[in-house]
Short mmCIF file of C-alpha atoms in Angstrom, two decimals:
data_model
loop_
_atom_site.label_atom_id
_atom_site.label_comp_id
_atom_site.label_asym_id
_atom_site.label_seq_id
_atom_site.Cartn_x
_atom_site.Cartn_y
_atom_site.Cartn_z
CA MET A 165 89.44 136.19 63.70
CA GLU A 166 89.64 132.65 62.99
CA TYR A 167 87.36 130.08 64.64
CA ASP A 168 89.34 126.79 63.98
CA GLU A 169 89.38 125.43 67.13
CA PRO A 170 87.99 126.43 69.79
CA LEU A 171 90.12 127.89 72.42
CA PHE A 172 88.00 126.91 75.36
CA PHE A 173 88.15 123.56 74.90
CA ARG A 174 91.76 123.77 74.67
CA VAL A 175 91.92 125.42 78.17
CA VAL A 176 89.27 123.24 79.92
CA SER A 177 90.94 120.34 78.66
CA TYR A 178 94.53 121.06 79.89
CA ALA A 179 93.41 122.09 82.98
CA ALA A 180 91.73 118.75 83.06
CA ASP A 181 95.16 116.79 82.39
CA ALA A 182 96.84 118.29 84.94
CA ASP A 183 98.71 116.22 87.14
CA HIS A 184 98.00 118.88 90.07
CA ASP A 185 94.57 120.61 91.74
CA VAL A 186 93.97 123.65 89.20
CA ILE A 187 91.05 126.09 89.78
CA ASP A 188 88.46 126.30 86.55
CA MET A 189 87.91 130.04 85.93
CA VAL A 190 86.99 129.38 82.23
CA SER A 191 83.93 128.68 81.75
CA GLY A 192 80.51 131.26 82.42
CA ASN A 193 78.90 128.51 83.76
CA PRO A 194 77.56 128.90 87.30
CA ASP A 195 78.14 127.78 90.50
CA TRP A 196 74.81 129.11 92.36
CA GLY A 197 71.96 126.76 91.26
CA ALA A 198 68.84 127.32 89.20
CA PRO A 199 65.85 129.03 91.71
CA SER A 200 64.48 125.87 93.30
CA GLY A 201 60.79 126.88 90.55
CA ILE A 202 62.92 124.90 86.90
CA ALA A 203 63.10 121.49 89.49
CA ALA A 204 59.15 121.86 90.00
CA GLY A 205 58.62 122.72 86.81
CA LEU A 206 59.85 119.95 85.42
CA HIS A 207 58.62 117.68 87.44
CA ASP A 208 55.56 118.95 86.85
CA TYR A 209 56.04 118.24 82.83
CA ALA A 210 56.81 115.13 84.05
CA GLU A 211 53.47 114.07 85.25
CA THR A 212 51.80 114.98 81.81
CA GLY A 213 52.81 112.82 79.64
CA GLY A 214 50.91 111.85 76.49
CA GLU A 215 50.50 114.34 73.62
CA THR A 216 52.38 117.46 75.95
CA PHE A 217 55.70 114.53 75.04
CA GLN A 218 55.15 115.83 71.79
CA TYR A 219 56.44 118.95 69.75
CA PRO A 220 55.95 122.19 70.41
CA PRO A 221 54.94 125.10 68.63
CA SER A 222 58.24 125.08 66.71
CA VAL A 223 57.97 129.49 67.59
CA GLY A 224 57.88 128.58 71.62
CA LEU A 225 55.07 127.71 74.03
CA THR A 226 52.44 130.45 73.90
CA ARG A 227 52.35 131.21 77.55
CA LEU A 228 56.22 131.50 77.80
CA ARG A 229 55.55 133.39 74.92
CA GLU A 230 53.86 135.65 76.59
CA ALA A 231 55.39 135.92 79.88
CA ILE A 232 58.14 136.48 77.44
CA ALA A 233 56.55 139.77 76.07
CA GLU A 234 55.34 141.14 78.83
CA ARG A 235 58.86 141.24 80.69
CA GLU A 236 59.60 142.58 78.02
CA ASP A 237 56.97 145.43 76.72
CA VAL A 238 56.94 143.60 73.25
CA PRO A 239 54.28 142.12 71.15
CA ILE A 240 53.75 138.16 71.72
CA GLU A 241 54.14 138.19 67.86
CA ASN A 242 57.80 139.77 68.01
CA VAL A 243 59.01 136.87 70.21
CA VAL A 244 60.77 133.78 69.20
CA ILE A 245 61.89 131.10 71.50
CA THR A 246 65.36 129.56 70.38
CA GLY A 247 67.72 127.17 70.92
CA GLY A 248 69.96 128.59 73.73
CA GLY A 249 71.02 132.14 73.27
CA GLY A 250 73.37 131.70 70.08
CA GLU A 251 71.22 130.28 67.99
CA ALA A 252 69.11 133.82 68.78
CA ASN A 253 71.98 135.28 67.48
CA TYR A 254 72.61 133.15 65.09
CA LEU A 255 69.76 134.08 63.38
CA GLY A 256 69.11 137.60 63.91
CA MET A 257 72.63 138.18 62.18
CA ALA A 258 71.26 134.89 59.70
CA ARG A 259 68.59 138.17 58.95
CA ALA A 260 71.31 140.99 58.14
CA LEU A 261 73.48 139.38 56.46
CA SER A 262 70.70 137.73 53.84
CA ARG A 263 68.84 141.23 53.05
CA ASP A 264 71.98 141.95 50.22
CA ALA A 265 72.42 145.12 52.49
CA GLY A 266 76.52 144.70 52.71
CA SER A 267 78.31 141.65 53.59
CA GLU A 268 80.39 143.30 56.97
CA VAL A 269 79.80 142.68 60.60
CA ILE A 270 80.64 145.11 62.74
CA LEU A 271 82.21 143.70 65.70
CA THR A 272 83.60 144.39 69.02
CA ASP A 273 87.50 143.78 70.01
CA PRO A 274 87.71 142.33 72.28
CA VAL A 275 84.31 139.94 71.34
CA TYR A 276 83.31 137.19 72.41
CA PRO A 277 84.43 134.91 70.17
CA TYR A 278 81.50 133.22 68.67
CA TYR A 279 80.36 135.67 67.04
CA PRO A 280 83.12 136.34 64.39
CA GLY A 281 83.00 132.33 64.53
CA LYS A 282 79.68 133.06 63.18
CA THR A 283 80.16 136.28 60.50
CA THR A 284 82.25 133.53 58.38
CA MET A 285 80.03 130.81 58.88
CA LEU A 286 77.01 133.54 57.30
CA GLY A 287 79.87 134.17 54.89
CA GLY A 288 79.97 137.96 56.44
CA GLU A 289 83.31 140.12 56.77
CA GLN A 290 84.12 140.66 59.83
CA VAL A 291 85.45 144.70 61.18
CA PHE A 292 86.79 145.65 64.70
CA VAL A 293 86.27 148.51 66.51
CA PRO A 294 88.06 148.46 69.59
CA ALA A 295 86.78 148.91 73.33
CA ASP A 296 87.87 151.62 75.34
CA GLU A 297 90.65 149.89 77.98
CA ASP A 298 87.32 149.50 80.87
CA GLY A 299 85.68 147.93 77.81
CA GLN A 300 82.85 150.86 77.00
CA LEU A 301 82.26 151.12 72.84
CA ASP A 302 82.22 155.01 71.51
CA PRO A 303 79.67 154.69 69.04
CA GLU A 304 82.08 157.23 66.97
CA ARG A 305 84.42 154.48 66.26
CA VAL A 306 81.74 152.63 65.26
CA ALA A 307 80.15 155.19 63.18
CA ALA A 308 83.05 155.81 60.94
CA ALA A 309 83.33 152.21 60.44
CA ALA A 310 80.07 152.19 58.78
CA SER A 311 79.14 152.28 55.61
CA ASP A 312 76.98 150.93 52.95
CA GLU A 313 78.85 147.51 52.84
CA THR A 314 77.78 146.71 56.57
CA ALA A 315 74.88 144.02 57.00
CA CYS A 316 75.02 143.83 61.05
CA ILE A 317 76.23 145.37 64.12
CA VAL A 318 76.72 143.23 66.80
CA VAL A 319 77.21 144.55 70.69
CA ASN A 320 77.00 142.27 74.04
CA THR A 321 75.77 144.24 76.93
CA PRO A 322 76.91 143.82 80.70
CA ASN A 323 79.86 142.76 77.91
CA ASN A 324 81.65 139.45 77.75
CA PRO A 325 84.90 139.61 78.58
CA THR A 326 85.69 143.01 79.62
CA GLY A 327 82.19 143.63 81.45
CA ALA A 328 81.19 146.49 80.39
CA VAL A 329 77.48 148.10 80.76
CA TYR A 330 76.65 150.60 77.54
CA PRO A 331 74.92 153.23 78.68
CA ALA A 332 71.09 154.41 77.80
CA GLU A 333 72.52 156.83 74.71
CA THR A 334 75.52 154.38 73.90
CA MET A 335 72.22 152.16 73.11
CA GLN A 336 70.49 154.66 71.13
CA ARG A 337 73.64 156.01 69.03
CA LEU A 338 74.03 152.08 67.98
CA VAL A 339 70.78 152.21 66.14
CA ASP A 340 70.92 155.95 65.36
CA ILE A 341 74.42 153.67 63.13
CA ALA A 342 72.10 151.34 62.09
CA GLU A 343 69.55 152.64 60.49
CA ARG A 344 71.43 155.46 58.68
CA ASN A 345 73.62 152.82 56.52
CA ASP A 346 70.22 150.24 56.11
CA ALA A 347 72.15 147.91 58.73
CA ILE A 348 70.83 145.61 61.70
CA LEU A 349 71.73 146.07 64.86
CA VAL A 350 71.76 142.63 67.13
CA SER A 351 72.30 143.56 70.40
CA ASP A 352 72.94 140.01 73.01
CA ASP A 353 71.77 141.14 76.35
CA VAL A 354 72.56 137.29 77.84
CA TYR A 355 73.14 138.93 81.22
CA ASP A 356 70.67 141.62 81.34
CA HIS A 357 70.57 139.81 84.93
CA PHE A 358 74.05 140.74 86.42
CA ASP A 359 74.07 144.78 86.45
CA TYR A 360 75.85 146.68 89.21
CA SER A 361 76.17 149.62 87.62
CA GLY A 362 72.65 150.64 87.50
CA THR A 363 73.67 151.96 83.76
CA PHE A 364 72.30 148.56 82.25
CA ALA A 365 70.07 149.92 78.80
CA SER A 366 68.47 147.11 76.20
CA ALA A 367 68.68 148.39 72.86
CA LEU A 368 64.90 148.31 73.48
CA SER A 369 64.44 151.03 74.92
CA VAL A 370 64.89 152.32 70.43
CA ASP A 371 61.68 151.13 68.89
CA SER A 372 63.70 150.44 65.77
CA SER A 373 63.00 147.96 62.79
CA HIS A 374 66.40 148.35 62.34
CA ARG A 375 68.03 146.13 65.91
CA ILE A 376 66.99 143.03 66.77
CA VAL A 377 67.65 141.58 70.90
CA THR A 378 68.53 137.86 71.55
CA LYS A 379 68.73 136.65 75.90
CA SER A 380 69.20 133.72 76.97
CA PHE A 381 67.87 132.02 80.72
CA SER A 382 71.21 130.42 80.83
CA LYS A 383 73.14 132.65 83.22
CA THR A 384 69.71 134.33 84.43
CA TYR A 385 68.62 131.29 86.12
CA ALA A 386 72.04 128.71 86.00
CA ILE A 387 70.95 126.57 83.69
CA THR A 388 73.62 126.57 80.74
CA GLY A 389 72.58 123.48 79.89
CA PHE A 390 68.75 122.95 78.95
CA ARG A 391 69.43 125.14 76.03
CA VAL A 392 65.81 128.09 76.04
CA GLY A 393 66.30 131.98 74.26
CA TYR A 394 65.07 134.36 73.23
CA ALA A 395 65.35 137.02 70.83
CA VAL A 396 62.31 140.55 69.33
CA VAL A 397 62.92 140.28 66.20
CA PRO A 398 61.14 143.67 64.12
CA ASP A 399 57.89 142.79 62.60
CA GLU A 400 59.60 143.36 58.79
CA HIS A 401 62.26 140.55 60.30
CA VAL A 402 60.26 137.89 61.88
CA ASP A 403 58.62 135.90 59.13
CA ALA A 404 62.38 135.13 58.05
CA VAL A 405 63.68 134.26 61.20
CA ARG A 406 61.17 131.64 61.96
CA THR A 407 61.80 130.09 59.03
CA ARG A 408 65.36 130.16 59.24
CA HIS A 409 65.16 128.74 62.93
CA MET A 410 62.11 126.00 61.65
CA LEU A 411 65.03 125.11 59.03
CA THR A 412 67.96 124.56 61.69
CA ASN A 413 66.27 123.84 64.84
CA VAL A 414 62.99 122.79 64.38
CA THR A 415 61.75 124.20 67.77
CA SER A 416 63.48 124.03 71.51
CA SER A 417 63.18 121.23 74.22
CA ARG A 418 59.52 121.92 75.76
CA PRO A 419 60.59 120.26 78.51
CA ALA A 420 63.30 123.07 78.70
CA GLN A 421 60.99 125.70 77.75
CA HIS A 422 57.79 124.49 79.98
CA ALA A 423 60.66 124.79 83.51
CA VAL A 424 61.98 128.01 82.01
CA LEU A 425 58.26 128.88 81.99
CA HIS A 426 57.40 127.49 85.76
CA ALA A 427 60.28 129.56 86.66
CA LEU A 428 59.82 132.35 85.56
CA GLU A 429 56.07 132.38 87.20
CA SER A 430 57.60 131.35 91.20
CA THR A 431 60.55 132.76 91.40
CA ASP A 432 61.03 135.87 93.92
CA PRO A 433 62.84 138.87 92.94
CA ALA A 434 65.52 138.21 96.14
CA TYR A 435 67.42 134.86 93.74
CA HIS A 436 67.86 137.66 91.45
CA GLN A 437 69.95 139.80 93.93
CA ALA A 438 71.05 137.47 95.32
CA ASN A 439 73.04 136.83 92.87
CA ARG A 440 74.40 140.05 91.42
CA GLU A 441 75.20 140.22 95.60
CA LEU A 442 77.49 137.10 95.47
CA VAL A 443 78.91 137.69 92.03
CA GLU A 444 79.58 141.47 93.60
CA ASP A 445 82.01 139.93 96.62
CA ARG A 446 83.85 137.81 94.80
CA ILE A 447 85.13 140.36 92.63
CA GLU A 448 86.11 142.24 95.15
CA THR A 449 87.99 140.03 96.22
CA PHE A 450 89.27 138.44 93.49
CA THR A 451 90.75 142.30 92.78
CA ARG A 452 92.23 142.18 95.57
CA GLY A 453 94.45 138.81 94.75
CA LEU A 454 95.17 140.59 91.49
CA ASP A 455 96.12 143.77 93.44
CA ARG A 456 98.54 141.79 95.43
CA ALA A 457 100.12 140.39 91.62
CA GLY A 458 100.39 143.84 90.95
CA ALA A 459 97.50 143.21 87.77
CA ASP A 460 96.08 145.84 85.93
CA TYR A 461 92.86 144.83 85.72
CA THR A 462 89.07 145.84 84.61
CA ARG A 463 86.48 146.00 87.35
CA PRO A 464 82.92 145.08 85.68
CA ASP A 465 80.08 146.24 85.69
CA GLY A 466 77.88 143.64 84.62
CA ALA A 467 77.96 140.33 83.95
CA PHE A 468 80.74 137.93 85.92
CA TYR A 469 83.70 137.95 84.18
CA VAL A 470 87.49 139.81 85.07
CA MET A 471 90.44 140.42 82.40
CA ALA A 472 93.76 140.47 84.14
CA ARG A 473 97.30 141.54 82.72
CA PHE A 474 100.53 140.81 84.66
CA PRO A 475 103.11 142.19 84.20
CA GLY A 476 106.13 140.24 82.03
CA MET A 477 103.34 137.39 81.10
CA ALA A 478 100.66 138.50 77.80
CA GLY A 479 98.06 136.52 77.39
CA THR A 480 98.34 134.31 75.22
CA LEU A 481 97.29 130.56 74.81
CA GLU A 482 101.22 129.01 76.38
CA ASN A 483 101.24 131.45 79.44
CA THR A 484 97.63 130.36 80.18
CA PHE A 485 99.15 127.06 80.45
CA THR A 486 101.56 128.05 82.50
CA LEU A 487 99.06 129.88 85.01
CA ILE A 488 97.87 126.89 84.90
CA ASP A 489 100.94 124.63 85.23
CA GLU A 490 102.70 127.58 87.85
CA GLY A 491 99.67 129.42 89.73
CA GLY A 492 96.98 126.07 89.30
CA VAL A 493 94.10 128.38 87.77
CA ALA A 494 92.80 128.41 84.53
CA GLY A 495 92.42 131.43 82.86
CA MET A 496 90.96 131.81 79.17
CA PRO A 497 94.10 134.25 76.90
CA GLY A 498 92.79 137.50 75.41
CA ALA A 499 94.75 136.60 72.32
CA SER A 500 91.12 134.15 72.17
CA PHE A 501 89.22 137.60 72.28
CA GLY A 502 90.79 139.69 69.64
CA GLU A 503 93.93 142.37 69.43
CA ALA A 504 92.33 145.06 71.89
CA PHE A 505 93.71 143.08 75.15
CA ASP A 506 95.56 140.16 73.29
CA ASP A 507 97.88 140.59 77.10
CA TRP A 508 95.90 140.05 78.80
CA PHE A 509 93.45 137.42 81.13
CA ARG A 510 90.19 136.58 81.72
CA PHE A 511 88.78 135.49 84.60
CA ALA A 512 85.25 133.63 85.16
CA LEU A 513 84.20 134.47 89.12
CA VAL A 514 81.90 131.20 89.21
CA THR A 515 83.23 129.06 91.67
CA PRO A 516 83.22 129.25 95.36
CA ARG A 517 87.30 128.92 95.42
CA VAL A 518 87.51 132.30 94.43
CA ASP A 519 89.13 133.62 96.95
CA GLU A 520 92.30 130.55 96.75
CA ALA A 521 92.50 131.73 93.37
CA ALA A 522 93.03 134.68 94.58
CA SER A 523 96.21 134.39 96.37
CA ARG A 524 97.05 131.45 94.13
CA LEU A 525 98.46 134.67 91.73
CA GLY A 526 98.70 136.26 94.02
CA ASP A 527 101.07 134.37 94.78
CA TYR A 528 102.76 133.77 91.89
CA PHE A 529 102.99 137.06 90.07
CA GLY A 530 103.84 138.57 94.13
#
């Protein structure tokens, strides 16, 4: 996949420039607000002043790393705080490609487009494995695509854009494939708090030096602008990851880390449950509109995206603009996620206007 310009920005700009009302279902920015611990943590930090306004440790605030290590049941030494999940993914992929263990990166199709973009930026070669129509990934397809040239396997569960949640047996098999080919599985678990199936399994459940797991608080706490993520890195790779993090980003925001720590220590599980129930309600509302539109669609088991295929309208950028102009709804073209779902569109259910968007699509296509 080429990645010269993020299509996301072109779609958002086109929708913003429209001379009529457009419902934005393009980006994954949660609209339900952060837990109170985030604001409380920021206020608390603002009152500290002085030396606490200076650089935090490059690997992250010790108390935050301790809290994450306890949550993930891993040693604190294996936790590196990053500038969001994006940097964590970059560090994992970079480590895999810097080991002289091959140049190929196996990616799913459809794929979150930043992964192939990072592959190219790091000098790797993209190899795509198509997902099933329900978004599930058949590990045997990955095994067939893997070779001595495989340096890295990148997966995302719960998945953007399909909403698929990979079961434990899939994650175990993917780690096995990485071990067999001396590759590293980089598993992006950014949506781990948005599992509606009860089947989510992190690759952290598999003890192996061939897997790096990345996560972020962006979706968990609805704070995409804070840029606090982390990587859980096995012993033999952690020094290399820490060094690249230092050279790339030096460190991550100290006030944002302080706020996240406060939220980790104070947020009731009911916050996460309420958000899951909200998204599940939106899935039901939106898919009813898609039924009216005569569309095929994925029913997500996780994350907060729905992919839809409408009769007579392929998921191209041009048709995305047509849907904005004539339907008043902005989504992302399926073609921006690869070839397997290039006749689909992706819609983010992070707007309170989901019911109105469903009605508009039902009217337009129905």
